[in-house]
Amino acid sequence: CLSRGLGDVYKRQGRNLGQSHQSKNLARFLQIERAAGDILGSGALRVLGSIAAERRDLIRFFLERRRPARINSYCSHQDYFSDYAEAITRQINSLVEPSSFYSTHLELLAAEKPIGLHYRLGDYRNLQHIYGDLTSRYFESALSTLGKRYETSKVWVFSDEPLLAREKLGRKFRDAYYVPNDSSSRPLESLLLLSKLTRKILSNSTFSWWAAYLGHSSQAATIFPRPLSGPVGPKETEGYLLNGWCQVDR
């Protein structure tokens, strides 16, 4: 099911994924359901055929479950799909009719070898009590952590709000390339471009996590914020960060 969710959904909805009013309503409903799971407990929602939680991961329930269930959680943990990791990775990387935007940027990426930076904005701006606030200080510290040899490297910034990201990141990243949300491209293509960068400075989001996972290697440098969430956000689960990934204070 996870393989379908990440592959076929992108193929069906294409460039409009995440842009429609319907998808925004669905995202809001899922968030409310997770909050209800925290308050009422997982048992209360099982009657409705759903297991949901915002502040805790459901990996233990998933591993012990022997019957079909719909899990509404962040699921950023490789144990959710360990038996199908190769198939999922292969399917995600198998683009159907890649856009010219993707092909051009793939060539540019290979030539420039930039640092990838993902700045998750959007609804996070109104949910800082859950996800915390990532400021330019975190991204500057993460850049310094990569070492002096990379301080002059080109930076590619991926964001759901590129113009706002430029404003918030400030002078340190004024010469960065802010990857546009091109109407001819698809979100999956942005995810794949970010995943192919060897050095990544990331946000606390599932988009960041999958980019890091898909591009994981012994040569990769991958940085996430510490703490991952805000004061009432989901707790960090053991295994969320793969070996070699590190964290920098916000």
Short mmCIF file of N, CA and C in Angstrom, two decimals, residues 119 121 125 134-136 139-140 157 159 161-174 176 178:
data_model
loop_
_atom_site.label_atom_id
_atom_site.label_comp_id
_atom_site.label_asym_id
_atom_site.label_seq_id
_atom_site.Cartn_x
_atom_site.Cartn_y
_atom_site.Cartn_z
N TYR A 119 13.29 23.91 2.92
CA TYR A 119 12.68 24.79 3.91
C TYR A 119 11.17 24.60 3.84
N LEU A 121 7.58 25.34 4.71
CA LEU A 121 6.80 26.47 5.22
C LEU A 121 5.32 26.10 5.16
N ARG A 125 3.77 27.39 9.31
CA ARG A 125 3.88 28.74 9.87
C ARG A 125 2.81 28.99 10.93
N LEU A 134 11.70 26.96 12.26
CA LEU A 134 13.05 26.91 11.72
C LEU A 134 13.42 28.30 11.22
N THR A 135 14.47 28.87 11.79
CA THR A 135 14.92 30.20 11.41
C THR A 135 16.18 30.11 10.57
N SER A 136 16.62 31.25 10.07
CA SER A 136 17.85 31.27 9.28
C SER A 136 19.05 30.82 10.11
N PHE A 139 19.68 27.10 9.60
CA PHE A 139 20.24 26.77 8.29
C PHE A 139 21.68 27.26 8.16
N GLU A 140 22.00 28.41 8.75
CA GLU A 140 23.37 28.90 8.74
C GLU A 140 24.28 27.99 9.55
N VAL A 157 17.68 25.79 -2.94
CA VAL A 157 16.65 25.81 -1.90
C VAL A 157 15.34 25.27 -2.49
N SER A 159 11.38 24.59 -1.55
CA SER A 159 10.38 25.03 -0.57
C SER A 159 9.00 25.05 -1.21
N GLU A 161 7.12 27.43 -0.51
CA GLU A 161 6.96 28.87 -0.70
C GLU A 161 8.33 29.50 -0.97
N PRO A 162 8.84 29.37 -2.18
CA PRO A 162 10.21 29.84 -2.49
C PRO A 162 10.44 31.33 -2.21
N LEU A 163 9.47 32.18 -2.53
CA LEU A 163 9.65 33.61 -2.31
C LEU A 163 9.77 33.94 -0.83
N LEU A 164 8.92 33.32 -0.02
CA LEU A 164 8.99 33.54 1.42
C LEU A 164 10.27 32.95 2.00
N ALA A 165 10.69 31.81 1.47
CA ALA A 165 11.93 31.19 1.93
C ALA A 165 13.11 32.12 1.70
N ARG A 166 13.15 32.76 0.53
CA ARG A 166 14.22 33.72 0.24
C ARG A 166 14.22 34.86 1.25
N GLU A 167 13.04 35.36 1.56
CA GLU A 167 12.92 36.47 2.52
C GLU A 167 13.39 36.06 3.91
N LYS A 168 12.99 34.86 4.35
CA LYS A 168 13.29 34.42 5.71
C LYS A 168 14.74 33.97 5.87
N LEU A 169 15.35 33.45 4.82
CA LEU A 169 16.73 32.97 4.92
C LEU A 169 17.74 34.11 4.94
N GLY A 170 17.41 35.22 4.33
CA GLY A 170 18.24 36.41 4.46
C GLY A 170 19.52 36.41 3.64
N ARG A 171 20.46 37.29 4.07
CA ARG A 171 21.66 37.57 3.27
C ARG A 171 22.55 36.36 3.04
N LYS A 172 22.65 35.49 4.03
CA LYS A 172 23.56 34.34 3.92
C LYS A 172 23.22 33.50 2.69
N PHE A 173 21.96 33.46 2.33
CA PHE A 173 21.53 32.62 1.21
C PHE A 173 20.98 33.45 0.04
N ARG A 174 21.44 34.70 -0.07
CA ARG A 174 20.92 35.57 -1.13
C ARG A 174 21.36 35.10 -2.52
N ALA A 176 21.74 31.92 -3.29
CA ALA A 176 21.25 30.54 -3.51
C ALA A 176 20.31 30.51 -4.71
N TYR A 178 16.80 29.34 -5.82
CA TYR A 178 15.52 28.93 -5.25
C TYR A 178 14.73 28.19 -6.33
#
